Amino acid sequence: MKKFICLLLLLNCAAWVAGQTKPEILRTQNALLHLGLYTGQPDGMFGPRTAAAVRGFQANNALAATGKLDSATLAALSNIQIPKPSARSGARISLSQAVQEGLVDAQVSGSDIQYVELELRPTVEYTLNLEIEAGTYFVCRSGAQNMVSRQTKILTLTPKTSIEVSLEAACANRPKDIPDSDDRFDVAPAPHQDELSRLMPLLEKEDVDYTTVQAAVWIVTDDADFGDLGILSDGYGRAIDCDDTVLAMQRCEKVGIDITHKNIWHDRVYLQGCVSSQALKNWLKNHR
């Protein structure tokens, strides 16, 4: 009996959705939210709450109150004009906030250890000025490495269009597998989001080498020591050398991350002996 009930619920959900994609359901939810019929945060999922809002809309518009997105209901909903909120007029919104508020559908896939690929679709009927900030975090659904953006991109999203973006990124989970094109990600806050939000814009502004960026990220997200950083290879051996490591330590300190409380600080004597510049040696010797 339970299996029969579950099957009925699945069939009803399929009928409710009526072939609509997640971005289309988000647009429906935003329209119903504008009319005061939908409560909560639009999420692109057609469940009982959305069905109840659809029934209310149908009852208010002399349509059969089935709770299903049939062609007549969709046609009526398409006539709803959602005014552009004044808070969004000419203002930028971060990708993280836009996804959280249901304004953008973000499909994120892996590429390799240095990039993520994004397809972005607005779910609202007005233009969005979108900022993908350095430090934006992407959580892998399949257990490969999570990724963090190492560059900022400013985009304009217009209704009913999509934009594809290749975004420079760094790995945020040292021991895990490198993502590939089959891996999918969600935009979500990182466990160390406050530190990454301070660190990544500085690394971008100072245009440091990728190996220094990766070292800094692993020092923050994985509390990596010098031996741990050796996991990154360039085909000839370890990619992150002593100079990269100390430069990463300096950048962490520059944004208020106390490097003396990290595992990497235990390697300072070894690093002092292998860095190539006297300035880096002096920093390690004198830093407290």
Tab-separated table of N, CA and C in Angstrom, residues 116-180:
chain	number	residue	atom	x	y	z
A	116	VAL	N	36.179	26.195	-13.172
A	116	VAL	CA	34.832	25.639	-13.178
A	116	VAL	C	34.070	26.288	-14.332
A	117	GLU	N	33.092	25.567	-14.859
A	117	GLU	CA	32.285	26.055	-15.970
A	117	GLU	C	30.873	26.338	-15.472
A	118	LEU	N	30.335	27.517	-15.806
A	118	LEU	CA	29.012	27.916	-15.341
A	118	LEU	C	28.091	28.208	-16.511
A	119	GLU	N	26.829	27.814	-16.373
A	119	GLU	CA	25.756	28.272	-17.250
A	119	GLU	C	24.727	28.958	-16.365
A	120	LEU	N	24.490	30.241	-16.615
A	120	LEU	CA	23.643	31.062	-15.753
A	120	LEU	C	22.404	31.512	-16.507
A	121	ARG	N	21.234	31.298	-15.889
A	121	ARG	CA	19.957	31.714	-16.479
A	121	ARG	C	19.171	32.526	-15.451
A	122	PRO	N	18.748	33.740	-15.791
A	122	PRO	CA	17.892	34.493	-14.860
A	122	PRO	C	16.509	33.864	-14.793
A	123	THR	N	15.886	33.935	-13.644
A	123	THR	CA	14.533	33.402	-13.470
A	123	THR	C	13.516	34.524	-13.312
A	124	VAL	N	13.956	35.757	-13.501
A	124	VAL	CA	13.087	36.918	-13.337
A	124	VAL	C	12.987	37.664	-14.661
A	125	GLU	N	11.995	38.524	-14.745
A	125	GLU	CA	11.709	39.224	-16.008
A	125	GLU	C	12.338	40.613	-16.049
A	126	TYR	N	13.495	40.763	-15.449
A	126	TYR	CA	14.222	42.024	-15.536
A	126	TYR	C	15.714	41.717	-15.585
A	127	THR	N	16.481	42.690	-16.037
A	127	THR	CA	17.916	42.503	-16.216
A	127	THR	C	18.630	42.516	-14.865
A	128	LEU	N	19.565	41.587	-14.705
A	128	LEU	CA	20.359	41.509	-13.487
A	128	LEU	C	21.809	41.888	-13.779
A	129	ASN	N	22.366	42.741	-12.928
A	129	ASN	CA	23.795	43.026	-12.967
A	129	ASN	C	24.455	42.124	-11.931
A	130	LEU	N	25.110	41.075	-12.419
A	130	LEU	CA	25.575	39.993	-11.560
A	130	LEU	C	27.082	40.064	-11.364
A	131	GLU	N	27.512	39.860	-10.125
A	131	GLU	CA	28.936	39.817	-9.824
A	131	GLU	C	29.301	38.447	-9.252
A	132	ILE	N	30.193	37.757	-9.944
A	132	ILE	CA	30.780	36.537	-9.393
A	132	ILE	C	32.057	36.967	-8.682
A	133	GLU	N	32.030	36.951	-7.377
A	133	GLU	CA	33.133	37.509	-6.598
A	133	GLU	C	34.258	36.492	-6.441
A	134	ALA	N	35.494	36.976	-6.413
A	134	ALA	CA	36.610	36.126	-5.993
A	134	ALA	C	36.317	35.650	-4.567
A	135	GLY	N	36.374	34.353	-4.348
A	135	GLY	CA	36.001	33.782	-3.056
A	135	GLY	C	34.659	33.081	-3.086
A	136	THR	N	33.928	33.147	-4.224
A	136	THR	CA	32.678	32.397	-4.358
A	136	THR	C	32.993	30.908	-4.287
A	137	TYR	N	32.183	30.178	-3.532
A	137	TYR	CA	32.487	28.775	-3.217
A	137	TYR	C	31.521	27.853	-3.934
A	138	PHE	N	32.065	26.743	-4.437
A	138	PHE	CA	31.280	25.767	-5.182
A	138	PHE	C	31.461	24.397	-4.535
A	139	VAL	N	30.353	23.806	-4.065
A	139	VAL	CA	30.384	22.521	-3.362
A	139	VAL	C	30.072	21.399	-4.346
A	140	CYS	N	30.983	20.438	-4.473
A	140	CYS	CA	30.805	19.331	-5.413
A	140	CYS	C	29.775	18.339	-4.866
A	141	ARG	N	28.839	17.938	-5.707
A	141	ARG	CA	27.794	17.002	-5.299
A	141	ARG	C	28.289	15.559	-5.232
A	142	SER	N	29.386	15.255	-5.933
A	142	SER	CA	29.809	13.860	-6.096
A	142	SER	C	31.045	13.490	-5.282
A	143	GLY	N	31.505	14.364	-4.414
A	143	GLY	CA	32.613	14.019	-3.538
A	143	GLY	C	33.984	14.363	-4.067
A	144	ALA	N	34.081	14.970	-5.260
A	144	ALA	CA	35.363	15.480	-5.727
A	144	ALA	C	35.660	16.795	-4.987
A	145	GLN	N	36.739	17.460	-5.385
A	145	GLN	CA	37.144	18.674	-4.696
A	145	GLN	C	36.081	19.770	-4.811
A	146	ASN	N	35.843	20.472	-3.712
A	146	ASN	CA	35.121	21.730	-3.792
A	146	ASN	C	36.067	22.768	-4.395
A	147	MET	N	35.490	23.821	-4.969
A	147	MET	CA	36.301	24.820	-5.662
A	147	MET	C	35.942	26.215	-5.166
A	148	VAL	N	36.901	27.127	-5.279
A	148	VAL	CA	36.678	28.519	-4.889
A	148	VAL	C	37.169	29.417	-6.021
A	149	SER	N	36.369	30.427	-6.361
A	149	SER	CA	36.727	31.332	-7.456
A	149	SER	C	37.950	32.161	-7.089
A	150	ARG	N	38.886	32.282	-8.042
A	150	ARG	CA	40.051	33.135	-7.824
A	150	ARG	C	40.023	34.368	-8.725
A	151	GLN	N	38.874	34.639	-9.335
A	151	GLN	CA	38.736	35.861	-10.110
A	151	GLN	C	37.317	36.409	-9.951
A	152	THR	N	37.163	37.695	-10.246
A	152	THR	CA	35.867	38.366	-10.224
A	152	THR	C	35.392	38.567	-11.653
A	153	LYS	N	34.111	38.302	-11.881
A	153	LYS	CA	33.520	38.573	-13.186
A	153	LYS	C	32.226	39.355	-12.986
A	154	ILE	N	32.016	40.381	-13.809
A	154	ILE	CA	30.798	41.175	-13.813
A	154	ILE	C	30.014	40.817	-15.070
A	155	LEU	N	28.762	40.424	-14.904
A	155	LEU	CA	27.947	39.960	-16.023
A	155	LEU	C	26.601	40.664	-16.016
A	156	THR	N	26.019	40.812	-17.197
A	156	THR	CA	24.650	41.308	-17.337
A	156	THR	C	23.780	40.171	-17.850
A	157	LEU	N	22.778	39.800	-17.066
A	157	LEU	CA	21.865	38.727	-17.439
A	157	LEU	C	20.526	39.339	-17.829
A	158	THR	N	20.085	39.046	-19.030
A	158	THR	CA	18.798	39.538	-19.506
A	158	THR	C	17.780	38.411	-19.493
A	159	PRO	N	16.493	38.738	-19.373
A	159	PRO	CA	15.457	37.695	-19.281
A	159	PRO	C	15.486	36.736	-20.462
A	160	LYS	N	15.197	35.464	-20.135
A	160	LYS	CA	15.039	34.405	-21.150
A	160	LYS	C	16.306	34.163	-21.966
A	161	THR	N	17.464	34.455	-21.378
A	161	THR	CA	18.734	34.157	-22.032
A	161	THR	C	19.620	33.411	-21.045
A	162	SER	N	20.704	32.853	-21.534
A	162	SER	CA	21.675	32.209	-20.658
A	162	SER	C	23.074	32.659	-21.054
A	163	ILE	N	23.992	32.598	-20.086
A	163	ILE	CA	25.390	32.958	-20.312
A	163	ILE	C	26.261	31.801	-19.833
A	164	GLU	N	27.239	31.438	-20.646
A	164	GLU	CA	28.219	30.430	-20.248
A	164	GLU	C	29.529	31.122	-19.880
A	165	VAL	N	30.090	30.714	-18.750
A	165	VAL	CA	31.278	31.379	-18.205
A	165	VAL	C	32.284	30.319	-17.774
A	166	SER	N	33.543	30.502	-18.178
A	166	SER	CA	34.649	29.702	-17.658
A	166	SER	C	35.341	30.536	-16.588
A	167	LEU	N	35.395	30.022	-15.378
A	167	LEU	CA	35.830	30.804	-14.221
A	167	LEU	C	37.100	30.218	-13.624
A	168	GLU	N	38.118	31.050	-13.461
A	168	GLU	CA	39.349	30.606	-12.816
A	168	GLU	C	39.063	30.280	-11.348
A	169	ALA	N	39.569	29.126	-10.903
A	169	ALA	CA	39.253	28.665	-9.550
A	169	ALA	C	40.449	27.933	-8.959
A	170	ALA	N	40.353	27.650	-7.663
A	170	ALA	CA	41.359	26.855	-6.968
A	170	ALA	C	40.646	25.768	-6.180
A	171	CYS	N	41.363	24.703	-5.911
A	171	CYS	CA	40.804	23.572	-5.163
A	171	CYS	C	40.756	23.894	-3.671
A	172	ALA	N	39.671	23.466	-3.021
A	172	ALA	CA	39.523	23.740	-1.592
A	172	ALA	C	39.508	22.471	-0.743
A	173	ASN	N	39.849	21.346	-1.322
A	173	ASN	CA	39.927	20.078	-0.582
A	173	ASN	C	41.099	19.282	-1.116
A	174	ARG	N	42.242	19.432	-0.491
A	174	ARG	CA	43.497	18.894	-1.018
A	174	ARG	C	43.474	17.395	-1.317
A	175	PRO	N	42.942	16.517	-0.444
A	175	PRO	CA	43.086	15.076	-0.696
A	175	PRO	C	42.099	14.505	-1.723
A	176	LYS	N	41.070	15.265	-2.104
A	176	LYS	CA	40.010	14.694	-2.944
A	176	LYS	C	40.391	14.690	-4.424
A	177	ASP	N	39.569	13.987	-5.210
A	177	ASP	CA	39.829	13.863	-6.642
A	177	ASP	C	39.635	15.193	-7.363
A	178	ILE	N	40.359	15.371	-8.473
A	178	ILE	CA	40.200	16.553	-9.312
A	178	ILE	C	38.874	16.450	-10.058
A	179	PRO	N	38.048	17.504	-10.065
A	179	PRO	CA	36.760	17.431	-10.762
A	179	PRO	C	36.935	17.330	-12.274
A	180	ASP	N	35.963	16.694	-12.922
A	180	ASP	CA	35.934	16.702	-14.385
A	180	ASP	C	34.569	17.185	-14.849
